[in-house]
XYZ file of C-alpha atoms in Angstrom:
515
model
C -17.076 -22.560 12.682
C -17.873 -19.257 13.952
C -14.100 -18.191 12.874
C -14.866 -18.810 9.297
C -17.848 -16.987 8.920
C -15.824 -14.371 9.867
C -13.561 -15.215 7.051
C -15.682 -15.229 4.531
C -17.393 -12.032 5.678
C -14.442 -10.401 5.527
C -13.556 -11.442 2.055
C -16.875 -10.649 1.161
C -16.975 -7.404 2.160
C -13.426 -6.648 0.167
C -14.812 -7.828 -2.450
C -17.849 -5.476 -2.131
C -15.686 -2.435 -1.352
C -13.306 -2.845 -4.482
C -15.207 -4.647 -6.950
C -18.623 -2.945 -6.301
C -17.711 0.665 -6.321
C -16.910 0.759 -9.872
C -20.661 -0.665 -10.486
C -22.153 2.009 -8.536
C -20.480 5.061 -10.758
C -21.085 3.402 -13.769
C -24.739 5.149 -14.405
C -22.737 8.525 -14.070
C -19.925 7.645 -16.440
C -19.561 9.379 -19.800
C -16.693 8.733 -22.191
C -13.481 9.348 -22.018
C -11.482 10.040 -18.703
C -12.873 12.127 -15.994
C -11.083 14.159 -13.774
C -11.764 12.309 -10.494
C -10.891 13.013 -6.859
C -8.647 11.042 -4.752
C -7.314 11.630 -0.835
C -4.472 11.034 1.346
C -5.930 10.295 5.079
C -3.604 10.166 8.184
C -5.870 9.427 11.250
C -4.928 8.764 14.853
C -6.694 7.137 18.340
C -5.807 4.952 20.899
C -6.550 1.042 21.315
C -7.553 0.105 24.865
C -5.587 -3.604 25.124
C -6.549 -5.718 28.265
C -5.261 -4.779 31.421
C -5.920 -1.194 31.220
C -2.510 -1.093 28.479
C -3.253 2.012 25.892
C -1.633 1.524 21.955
C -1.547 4.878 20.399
C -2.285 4.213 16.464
C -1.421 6.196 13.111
C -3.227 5.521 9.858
C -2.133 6.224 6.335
C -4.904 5.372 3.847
C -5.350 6.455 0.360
C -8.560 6.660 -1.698
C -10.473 6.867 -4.503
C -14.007 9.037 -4.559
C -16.203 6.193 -7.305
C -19.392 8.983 -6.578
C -19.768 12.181 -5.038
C -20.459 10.509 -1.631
C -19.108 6.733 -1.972
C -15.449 6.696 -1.802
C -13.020 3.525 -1.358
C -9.254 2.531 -1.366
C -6.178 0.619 0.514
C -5.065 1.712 4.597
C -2.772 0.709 7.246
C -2.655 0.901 10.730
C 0.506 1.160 12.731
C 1.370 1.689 16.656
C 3.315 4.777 17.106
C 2.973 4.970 21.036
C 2.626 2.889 24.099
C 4.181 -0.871 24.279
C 3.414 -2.652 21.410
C 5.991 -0.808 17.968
C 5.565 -3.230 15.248
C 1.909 -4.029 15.556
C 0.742 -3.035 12.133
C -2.235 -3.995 9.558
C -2.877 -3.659 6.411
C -6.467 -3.802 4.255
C -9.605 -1.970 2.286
C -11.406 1.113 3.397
C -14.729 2.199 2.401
C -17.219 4.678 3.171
C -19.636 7.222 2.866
C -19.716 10.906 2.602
C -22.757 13.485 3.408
C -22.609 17.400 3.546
C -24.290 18.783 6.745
C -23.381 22.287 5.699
C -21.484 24.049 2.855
C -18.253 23.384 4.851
C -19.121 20.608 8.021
C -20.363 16.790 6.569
C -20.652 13.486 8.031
C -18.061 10.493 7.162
C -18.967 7.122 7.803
C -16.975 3.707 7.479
C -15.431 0.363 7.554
C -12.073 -0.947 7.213
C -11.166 -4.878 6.684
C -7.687 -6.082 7.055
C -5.395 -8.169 8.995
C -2.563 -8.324 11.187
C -1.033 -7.781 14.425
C 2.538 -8.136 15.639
C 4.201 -7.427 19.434
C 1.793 -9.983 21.401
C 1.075 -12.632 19.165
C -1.673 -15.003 19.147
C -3.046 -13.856 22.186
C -3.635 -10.117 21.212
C -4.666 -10.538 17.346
C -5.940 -13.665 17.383
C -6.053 -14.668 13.568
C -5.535 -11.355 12.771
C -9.000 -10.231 11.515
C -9.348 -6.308 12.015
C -12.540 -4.741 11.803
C -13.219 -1.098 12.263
C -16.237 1.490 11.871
C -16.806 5.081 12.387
C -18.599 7.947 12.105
C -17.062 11.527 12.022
C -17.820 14.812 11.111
C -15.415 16.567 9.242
C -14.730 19.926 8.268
C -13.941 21.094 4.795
C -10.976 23.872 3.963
C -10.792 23.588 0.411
C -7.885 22.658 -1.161
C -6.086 22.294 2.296
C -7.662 19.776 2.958
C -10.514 18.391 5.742
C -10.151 18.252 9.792
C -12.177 15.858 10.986
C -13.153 14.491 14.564
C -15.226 10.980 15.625
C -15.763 7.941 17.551
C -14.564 4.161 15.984
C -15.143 0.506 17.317
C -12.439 -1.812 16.777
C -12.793 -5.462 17.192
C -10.379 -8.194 16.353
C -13.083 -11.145 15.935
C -10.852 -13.773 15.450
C -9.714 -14.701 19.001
C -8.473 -11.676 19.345
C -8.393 -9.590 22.205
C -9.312 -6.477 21.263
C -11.927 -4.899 21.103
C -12.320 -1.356 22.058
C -14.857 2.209 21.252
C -12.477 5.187 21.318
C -12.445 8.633 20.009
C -10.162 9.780 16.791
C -8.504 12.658 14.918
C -8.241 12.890 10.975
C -7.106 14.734 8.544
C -7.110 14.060 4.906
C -5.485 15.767 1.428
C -7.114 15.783 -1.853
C -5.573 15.357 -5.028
C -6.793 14.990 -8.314
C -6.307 12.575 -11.828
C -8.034 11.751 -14.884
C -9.500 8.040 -14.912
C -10.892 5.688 -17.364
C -12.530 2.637 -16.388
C -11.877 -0.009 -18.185
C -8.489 -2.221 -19.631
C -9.141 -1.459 -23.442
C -6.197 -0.357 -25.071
C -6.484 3.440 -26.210
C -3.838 6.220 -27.441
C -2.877 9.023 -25.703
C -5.496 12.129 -24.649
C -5.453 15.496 -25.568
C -6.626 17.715 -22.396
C -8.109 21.185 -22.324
C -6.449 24.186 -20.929
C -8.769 23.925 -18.206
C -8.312 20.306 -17.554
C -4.643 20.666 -17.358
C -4.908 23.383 -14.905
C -7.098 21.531 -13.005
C -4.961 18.187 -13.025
C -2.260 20.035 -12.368
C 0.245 17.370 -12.901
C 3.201 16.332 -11.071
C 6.364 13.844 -11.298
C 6.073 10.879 -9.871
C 8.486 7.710 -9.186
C 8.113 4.771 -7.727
C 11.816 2.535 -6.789
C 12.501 -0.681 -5.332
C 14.738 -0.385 -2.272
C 17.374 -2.923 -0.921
C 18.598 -1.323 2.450
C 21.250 -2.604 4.699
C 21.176 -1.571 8.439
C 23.922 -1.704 10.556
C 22.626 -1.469 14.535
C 24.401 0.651 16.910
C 26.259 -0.747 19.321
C 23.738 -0.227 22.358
C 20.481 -1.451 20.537
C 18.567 -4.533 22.150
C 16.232 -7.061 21.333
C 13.018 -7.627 23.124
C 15.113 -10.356 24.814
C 17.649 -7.806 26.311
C 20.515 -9.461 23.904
C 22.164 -7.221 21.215
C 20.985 -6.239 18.476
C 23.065 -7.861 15.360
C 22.855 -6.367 11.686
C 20.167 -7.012 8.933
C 18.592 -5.511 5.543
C 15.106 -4.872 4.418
C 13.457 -4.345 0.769
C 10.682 -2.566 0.032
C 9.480 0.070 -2.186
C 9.291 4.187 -2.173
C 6.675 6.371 -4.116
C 7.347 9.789 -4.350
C 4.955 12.781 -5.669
C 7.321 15.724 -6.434
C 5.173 19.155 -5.578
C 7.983 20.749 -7.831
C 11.020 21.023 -9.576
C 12.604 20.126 -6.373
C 10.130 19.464 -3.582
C 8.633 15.857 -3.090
C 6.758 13.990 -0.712
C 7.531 10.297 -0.363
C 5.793 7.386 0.874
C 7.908 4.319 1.832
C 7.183 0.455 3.292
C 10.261 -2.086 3.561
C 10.168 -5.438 5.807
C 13.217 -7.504 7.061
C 14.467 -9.780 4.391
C 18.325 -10.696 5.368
C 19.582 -11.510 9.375
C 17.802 -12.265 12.210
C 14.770 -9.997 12.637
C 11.874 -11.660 9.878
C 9.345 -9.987 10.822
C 9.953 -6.623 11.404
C 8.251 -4.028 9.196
C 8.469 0.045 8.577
C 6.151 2.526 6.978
C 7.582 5.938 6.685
C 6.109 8.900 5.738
C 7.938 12.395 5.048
C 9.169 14.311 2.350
C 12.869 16.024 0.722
C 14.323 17.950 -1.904
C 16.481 17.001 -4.635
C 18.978 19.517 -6.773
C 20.741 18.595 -10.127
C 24.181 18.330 -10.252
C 24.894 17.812 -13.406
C 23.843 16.417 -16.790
C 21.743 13.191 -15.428
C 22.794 13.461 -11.700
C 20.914 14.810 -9.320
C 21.646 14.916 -5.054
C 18.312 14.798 -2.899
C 18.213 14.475 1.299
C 15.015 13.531 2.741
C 13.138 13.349 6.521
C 10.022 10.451 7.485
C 8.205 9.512 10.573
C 6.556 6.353 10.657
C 5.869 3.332 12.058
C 7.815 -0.214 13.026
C 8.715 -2.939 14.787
C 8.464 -6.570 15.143
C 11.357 -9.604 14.482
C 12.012 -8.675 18.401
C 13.449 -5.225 17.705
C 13.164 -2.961 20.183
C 11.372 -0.194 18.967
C 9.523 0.898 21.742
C 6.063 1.984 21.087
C 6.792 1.984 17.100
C 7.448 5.323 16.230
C 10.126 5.911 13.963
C 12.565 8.532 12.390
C 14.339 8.339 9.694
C 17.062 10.777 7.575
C 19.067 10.251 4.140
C 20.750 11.913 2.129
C 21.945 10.192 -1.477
C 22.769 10.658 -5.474
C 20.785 9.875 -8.327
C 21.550 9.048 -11.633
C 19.187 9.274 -14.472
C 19.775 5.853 -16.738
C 17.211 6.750 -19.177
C 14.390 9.272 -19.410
C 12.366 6.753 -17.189
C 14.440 4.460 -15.472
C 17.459 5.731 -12.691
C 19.445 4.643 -9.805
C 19.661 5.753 -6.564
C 22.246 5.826 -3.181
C 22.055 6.939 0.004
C 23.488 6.887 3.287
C 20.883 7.503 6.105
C 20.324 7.371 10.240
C 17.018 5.362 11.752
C 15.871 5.576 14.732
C 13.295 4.332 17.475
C 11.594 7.531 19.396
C 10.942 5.571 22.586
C 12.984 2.040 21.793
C 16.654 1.366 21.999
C 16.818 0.752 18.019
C 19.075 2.542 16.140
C 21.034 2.051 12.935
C 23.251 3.469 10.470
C 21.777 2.595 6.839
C 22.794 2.124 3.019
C 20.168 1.620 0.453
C 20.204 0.910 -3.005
C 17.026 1.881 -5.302
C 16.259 0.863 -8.818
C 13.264 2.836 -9.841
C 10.831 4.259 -12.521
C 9.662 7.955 -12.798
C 6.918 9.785 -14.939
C 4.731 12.430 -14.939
C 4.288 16.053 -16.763
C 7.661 17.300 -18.153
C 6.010 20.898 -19.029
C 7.916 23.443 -16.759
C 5.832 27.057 -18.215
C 2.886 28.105 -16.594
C -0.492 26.213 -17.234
C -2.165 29.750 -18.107
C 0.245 29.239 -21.403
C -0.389 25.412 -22.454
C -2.611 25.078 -24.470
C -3.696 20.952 -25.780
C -1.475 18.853 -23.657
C -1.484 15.090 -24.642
C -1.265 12.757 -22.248
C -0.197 8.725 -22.358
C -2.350 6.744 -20.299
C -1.013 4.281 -17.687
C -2.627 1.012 -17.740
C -3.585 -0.462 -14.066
C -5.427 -3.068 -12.207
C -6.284 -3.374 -8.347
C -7.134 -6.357 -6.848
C -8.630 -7.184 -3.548
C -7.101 -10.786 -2.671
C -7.740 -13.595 -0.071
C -5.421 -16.429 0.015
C -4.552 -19.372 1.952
C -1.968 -21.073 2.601
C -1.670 -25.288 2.689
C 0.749 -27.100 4.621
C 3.595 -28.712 2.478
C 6.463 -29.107 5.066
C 6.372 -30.426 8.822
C 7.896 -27.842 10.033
C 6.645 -24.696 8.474
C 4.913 -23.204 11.653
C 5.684 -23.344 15.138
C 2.355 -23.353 16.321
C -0.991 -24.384 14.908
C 0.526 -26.280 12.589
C -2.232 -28.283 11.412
C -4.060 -25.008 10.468
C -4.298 -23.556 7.555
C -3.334 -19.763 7.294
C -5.836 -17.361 5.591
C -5.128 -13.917 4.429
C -6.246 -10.329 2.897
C -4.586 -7.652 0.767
C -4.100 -5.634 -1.819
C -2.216 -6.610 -5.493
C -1.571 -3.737 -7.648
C -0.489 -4.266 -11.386
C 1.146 -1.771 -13.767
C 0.742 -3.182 -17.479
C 3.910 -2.855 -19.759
C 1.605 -3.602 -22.568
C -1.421 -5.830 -23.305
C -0.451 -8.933 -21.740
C 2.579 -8.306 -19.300
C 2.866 -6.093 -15.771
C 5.048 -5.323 -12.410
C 3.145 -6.033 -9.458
C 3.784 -5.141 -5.854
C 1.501 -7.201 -2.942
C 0.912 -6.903 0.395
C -0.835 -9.388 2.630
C -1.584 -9.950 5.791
C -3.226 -12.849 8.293
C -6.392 -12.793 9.247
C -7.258 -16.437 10.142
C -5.263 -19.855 10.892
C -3.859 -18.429 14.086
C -1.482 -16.590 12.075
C -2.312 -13.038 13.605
C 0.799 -10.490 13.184
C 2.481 -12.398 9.743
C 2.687 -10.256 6.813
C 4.067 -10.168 3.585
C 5.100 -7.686 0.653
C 6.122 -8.927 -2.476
C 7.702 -7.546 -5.526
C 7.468 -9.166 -9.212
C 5.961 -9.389 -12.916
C 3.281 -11.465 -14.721
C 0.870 -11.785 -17.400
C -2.277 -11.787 -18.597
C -3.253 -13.946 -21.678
C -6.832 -14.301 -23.094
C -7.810 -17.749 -23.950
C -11.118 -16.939 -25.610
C -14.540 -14.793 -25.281
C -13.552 -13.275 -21.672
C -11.834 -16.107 -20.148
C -8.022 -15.223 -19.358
C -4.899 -17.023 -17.948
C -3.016 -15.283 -15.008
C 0.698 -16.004 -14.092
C 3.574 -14.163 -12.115
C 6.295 -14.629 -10.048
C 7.366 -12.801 -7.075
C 10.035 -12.007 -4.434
C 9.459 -10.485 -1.180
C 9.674 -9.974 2.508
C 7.566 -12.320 5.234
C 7.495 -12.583 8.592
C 5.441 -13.117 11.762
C 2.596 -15.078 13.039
C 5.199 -18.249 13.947
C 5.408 -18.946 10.290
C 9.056 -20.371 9.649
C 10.362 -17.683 7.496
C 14.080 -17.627 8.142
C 15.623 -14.292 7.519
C 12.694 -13.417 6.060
C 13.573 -13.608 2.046
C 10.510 -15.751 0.253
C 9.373 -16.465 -3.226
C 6.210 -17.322 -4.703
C 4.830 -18.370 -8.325
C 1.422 -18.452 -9.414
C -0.779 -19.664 -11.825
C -4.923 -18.844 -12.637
C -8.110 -19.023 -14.473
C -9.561 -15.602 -14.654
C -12.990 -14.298 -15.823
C -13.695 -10.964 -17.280
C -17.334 -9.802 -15.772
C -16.745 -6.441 -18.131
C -14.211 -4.019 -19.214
C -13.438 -3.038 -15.924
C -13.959 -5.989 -13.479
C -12.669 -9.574 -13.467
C -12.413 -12.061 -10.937
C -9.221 -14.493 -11.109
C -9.284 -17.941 -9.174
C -5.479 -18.660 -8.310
C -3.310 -21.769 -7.615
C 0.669 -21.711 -6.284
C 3.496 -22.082 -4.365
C 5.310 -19.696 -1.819
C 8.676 -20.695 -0.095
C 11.179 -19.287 2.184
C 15.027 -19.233 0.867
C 16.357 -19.704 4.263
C 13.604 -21.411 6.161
C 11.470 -24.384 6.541
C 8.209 -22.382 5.453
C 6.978 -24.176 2.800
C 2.921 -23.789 1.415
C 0.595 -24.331 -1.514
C -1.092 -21.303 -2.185
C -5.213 -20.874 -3.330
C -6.233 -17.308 -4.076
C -8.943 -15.809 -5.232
C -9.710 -11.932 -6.402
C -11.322 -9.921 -7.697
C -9.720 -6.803 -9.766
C -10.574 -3.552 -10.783
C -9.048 -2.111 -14.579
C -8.285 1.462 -15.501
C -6.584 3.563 -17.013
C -4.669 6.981 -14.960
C -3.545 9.900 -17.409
C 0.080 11.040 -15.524
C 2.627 11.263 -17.711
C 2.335 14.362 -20.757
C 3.701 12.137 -24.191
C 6.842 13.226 -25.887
């Protein structure tokens, strides 16, 4: 009993970090869109596991500032040293901001999520992460802020862990113009000022299918070798200019014999035109990986490609690359081809900001939603341990509308109850959004993905899910959807019925200058 009041805390508190933020900046809204602040957070600190065992732990987070001292958004943590490469989690940040002095202040905390990976059950638990802390940070401008603290960690749900350490942060702003709200609304016409202030970038965001191909002298956890698989994921790039870009990538095993196994990569590359609508780029990334009995050590990752582009339309282009990853402390290693199908946008305008003058900008229509969902036996054989139980997670589903009624989606979820500790899942698809009447709407989508871990029988990894709801618009910008499915593995005996419920936060981001 005492495991599901941890549950529903958690959800609760997602709920109140995504859904209730808005709520709080609505007394300081005026109309139109704002020029808001955002930040890219890469923390690090060390987990003390049970006998005296150290798990050295990056974070990438990225978040959005709702006042001038509340701020809230999506995280993950990943083991990058000691034992235990793979163990990753995903969930919600928030917290609060206070200036001490005109350049020290005091950040305070709490993230939700779930996960686990490299010791199963026993180290996790049902996955349930909490973490607090309280830093105080130091404030260079537009480099950025240093800042130094102390967290608790506790994994509540059987878990393990549970452990007070010191950490390290460091976070980048950036900056956009936001509307609350789904309404539909033309494009903007900013200032000088604005503009300069925005200063916009290109942006893309692809869908990756990459095929590794192990080296020779790479081992499982098992000591055996190593055989061939392939991942998808997605990549997000931010290009700083013509040619620089920073990138942002997450893929999980979804072909072979290692479901389960997960990367985030962080780095950045440059990219040169060739010719008419082809373009060569070569990129660097550390990150984060492991699980699906790879051997990657204490999870720290490097990766290198190099590739062509081709430009199909103004928007939508093709990449491929050829690329080396590697395990820092692990024996993984593998050559690697990817293929990426992707969408870019973002300000086209190459003169100096000093000389525009009334830029017009399209908005891009968006909704984040903070998710728990469970999943319901439907086949024997669809766990191999705690079978009976039913396996709860918490995430993160972000939707980009086409127009009124349809989207893309990309969703990431992770256990954190059932016994399920260290399974995760990222999946890739469209749906839509149909009002019924007054502010009562109808939800469905289908997706695609990669799943693994937590003893759930996933096969190679490759699943599919379809879902249908009953959603209920509180105002413009929240709603809360109530969510019935199914999700299945294509190669494995995982088979569940699927109950959600969220709660989602509408916008509208001004990126992309119009034509």
């Amino acid at each position: 009993m005492s495991g599901r009041r941890h549950h529903m805390g958690g959800v609760i508190i997602l709920a109140a970090i995504l859904g209730f933020a808005p709520l709080q900046c609505g007394a300081e809204e005026v109309a139109g869109p704002q020029l808001t602040t955002g930040a890219l957070k890469i923390s690090y600190e060390e987990f003390s596991l049970p006998g005296s065992e150290k798990m050295g732990m990056t974070a990438l987070g990225i978040s959005h500032n709702f006042t001038k001292n509340f701020h809230a958004g999506i995280g993950s943590w990943m083991a990058v040293k000691g034992e235990r490469g793979g163990f990753i989690t995903i969930g919600l940040d928030g917290g609060l901001s206070l200036p001490l002095t005109e350049k020290l202040g005091l950040d305070t905390g709490l993230f939700v999520g779930g996960g686990g990976g490299r010791g199963g059950y026993t180290l996790s638990g049902g996955g349930l992460m909490l973490r607090t802390h309280a830093a105080v940070t130091y404030d260079m401008g537009s480099r950025g802020k240093l800042g130094a603290g102390v967290s608790h960690v506790d994994f509540p749900d059987g878990g393990t862990i549970t452990t007070t350490r010191p950490f390290i942060s460091y976070t980048l702003p950036f900056y956009s113009f936001i509307e609350n709200g789904r309404e539909r609304s033309g494009s903007r016409v900013l200032s000088g000022e604005q503009y300069r202030q925005l200063s916009p970038k290109q942006y893309s965001l692809a869908l990756i299918k990459r095929d590794l191909h192990v080296a020779s002298t790479a081992l499982t956890d098992f000591g055996t070798p190593q055989t061939n698989f392939s991942l998808i994921g997605i990549e997000w790039r931010t290009y700083l200019d013509e040619h620089w870009f920073a990138r942002l990538e997450t893929e999980g095993a979804a072909g072979g014999s290692s479901a389960g196994y997960m990367q985030i990569l962080i780095g950045g590359g440059f990219k040169v035109p060739l010719g008419g609508n082809l373009f060569a780029s070569t990129d660097l990334s550390l990150g984060g990986g492991g699980g699906g009995n790879i051997d990657s050590g204490g999870g720290l990752l490097f990766n290198a490609s190099a590739g062509v582009q081709y430009n199909l339309t103004r928007n939508l282009f093709a990449d491929l690359s050829a690329g080396y990853l590697s395990s820092r402390t692990g024996t993984f290693e593998a050559k690697t081809v990817a293929f990426k199908l992707g969408y870019q946008s973002g300000a086209k305008n190459k003169v100096s900001a000093a000389l525009i003058d009334r830029p017009v900008f399209e908005p891009a229509f968006l909704r984040i939603r903070a998710v728990s969902q469970s999943y319901f036996k439907a086949a024997d054989n669809w766990r191999s341990h705690h079978a009976d139980q039913n396996v709860d997670n918490l995430g993160v589903q972000i939707d980009y509308f086409l127009n009124r009624d349809w989207y893309i989606t990309g969703q990431g979820l992770a256990a954190y109850g059932g016994g399920a500790g260290a399974y995760m899942t990222g999946l890739l698809g469209t749906g839509a959004r149909k009002t019924v009447t007054g502010d009562l709407f109808i939800n469905t989508e289908g997706l695609v993905g990669a799943a693994g871990g937590g003893g759930l029988a996933i096969g190679s990894g490759l699943v599919w899910q379809g879902n249908i709801g009953l959603g209920y618009d509180i105002n413009p910008t929240l709603s809360a959807l109530l969510s019935a499915g199914r999700m299945q593995a294509f190669n494995g005996d995982f088979k569940a019925n699927v109950i959600g419920l969220s709660v989602g936060y509408h916008f509208k981001s001004y990126m992309s200058e119009a034509d």
